[in-house]
Amino acid sequence: MPRTTTQVEVPRPCAEAWEAMTPTAHGRHCAACQHTVTDFTHKTDAEVLALLRQAAGRRVCGRFRADQLQRPLLVPKTAARWHTWLLAAGALLGLRALGAPAAQGQTAPTHLPRPGQLPAPVPVPQVIALGMVSPGAVISTSVTGQILDAATGEPMPGVTVLVKGTLVGVSTDMEGRFRLNVPAGARVLQISAVGYVRREVTIADVSEAAPIELKMSADVLGGLVYVRQPWYAPRTWLNVLRSVPRRVANIWR
């Protein structure tokens, strides 16, 4: 009887980046397909097969390594007890044969199949095609740019540049420049600095040839500020109390 093997294929990988998904107890939640994506990258072939059999008939979303795809999933066989005893007996006989004289004129026997004997069964591959699967190899691109003050045109150091919806980000250097490895599927950068209006830009539009300008927030713009000090300020009362002894002494003079 043919022996069945199983292999996993990904005909349509998910475009959502693994880092952009929300962590859960069993993997991560994909907002694009509204499913939980199981992380298979650290699992053995036997564990992968067991999880796929448990989810038989249901939609499965998973993250795999490249070497886990398009090959038969191998499960180690457990040796039968009689086979273990046979190997032990063969080893014992081999130790005894070490002290015997070598046989002369003997050749290794050739094993030919007996008439009517069937050849060894050929494994039949069973392909499991999973839809919307996040591949194990996450491709990232490098984005470089520069942040300038919109009013003065000066470079802005310390500006936070963050991939929207993730924790992937960097800060600009003293020249206002930054270099960021953006995961696959990311589209928007969030740029923020203290005292400036937060800005969102499309990653495809970011380049060093076109610096990004930030405008100062209206809450911190310059102007006349009047601060009224209350008459009961602690320092005022302290000065009054200190002057009481001097005033009393002047009365009796």
CSV table of N, CA and C in Angstrom, one decimal, residues 87-100:
chain,number,residue,atom,x,y,z
A,87,LEU,N,18.4,-5.7,16.8
A,87,LEU,CA,19.7,-4.9,16.7
A,87,LEU,C,20.7,-5.2,17.8
A,88,ALA,N,20.1,-5.4,19.0
A,88,ALA,CA,21.0,-5.8,20.1
A,88,ALA,C,21.6,-7.1,19.9
A,89,ALA,N,20.8,-8.1,19.4
A,89,ALA,CA,21.4,-9.5,19.2
A,89,ALA,C,22.5,-9.4,18.1
A,90,GLY,N,22.2,-8.6,17.1
A,90,GLY,CA,23.2,-8.5,16.0
A,90,GLY,C,24.5,-7.9,16.5
A,91,ALA,N,24.4,-6.9,17.4
A,91,ALA,CA,25.6,-6.3,17.9
A,91,ALA,C,26.4,-7.3,18.8
A,92,LEU,N,25.7,-8.1,19.6
A,92,LEU,CA,26.4,-9.1,20.4
A,92,LEU,C,27.1,-10.2,19.5
A,93,LEU,N,26.4,-10.6,18.5
A,93,LEU,CA,27.1,-11.6,17.6
A,93,LEU,C,28.3,-11.0,16.9
A,94,GLY,N,28.2,-9.7,16.6
A,94,GLY,CA,29.3,-9.0,15.9
A,94,GLY,C,30.5,-8.9,16.8
A,95,LEU,N,30.3,-8.7,18.2
A,95,LEU,CA,31.4,-8.7,19.1
A,95,LEU,C,32.1,-10.1,19.2
A,96,ARG,N,31.3,-11.2,19.2
A,96,ARG,CA,31.8,-12.5,19.2
A,96,ARG,C,32.6,-12.8,18.0
A,97,ALA,N,32.2,-12.3,16.8
A,97,ALA,CA,32.9,-12.6,15.6
A,97,ALA,C,34.3,-11.9,15.5
A,98,LEU,N,34.5,-11.0,16.4
A,98,LEU,CA,35.8,-10.3,16.3
A,98,LEU,C,37.0,-11.2,16.6
A,99,GLY,N,36.7,-12.2,17.5
A,99,GLY,CA,37.8,-13.1,17.9
A,99,GLY,C,38.0,-14.3,17.0
A,100,ALA,N,37.1,-14.5,16.0
A,100,ALA,CA,37.2,-15.7,15.1
A,100,ALA,C,38.0,-15.4,13.9
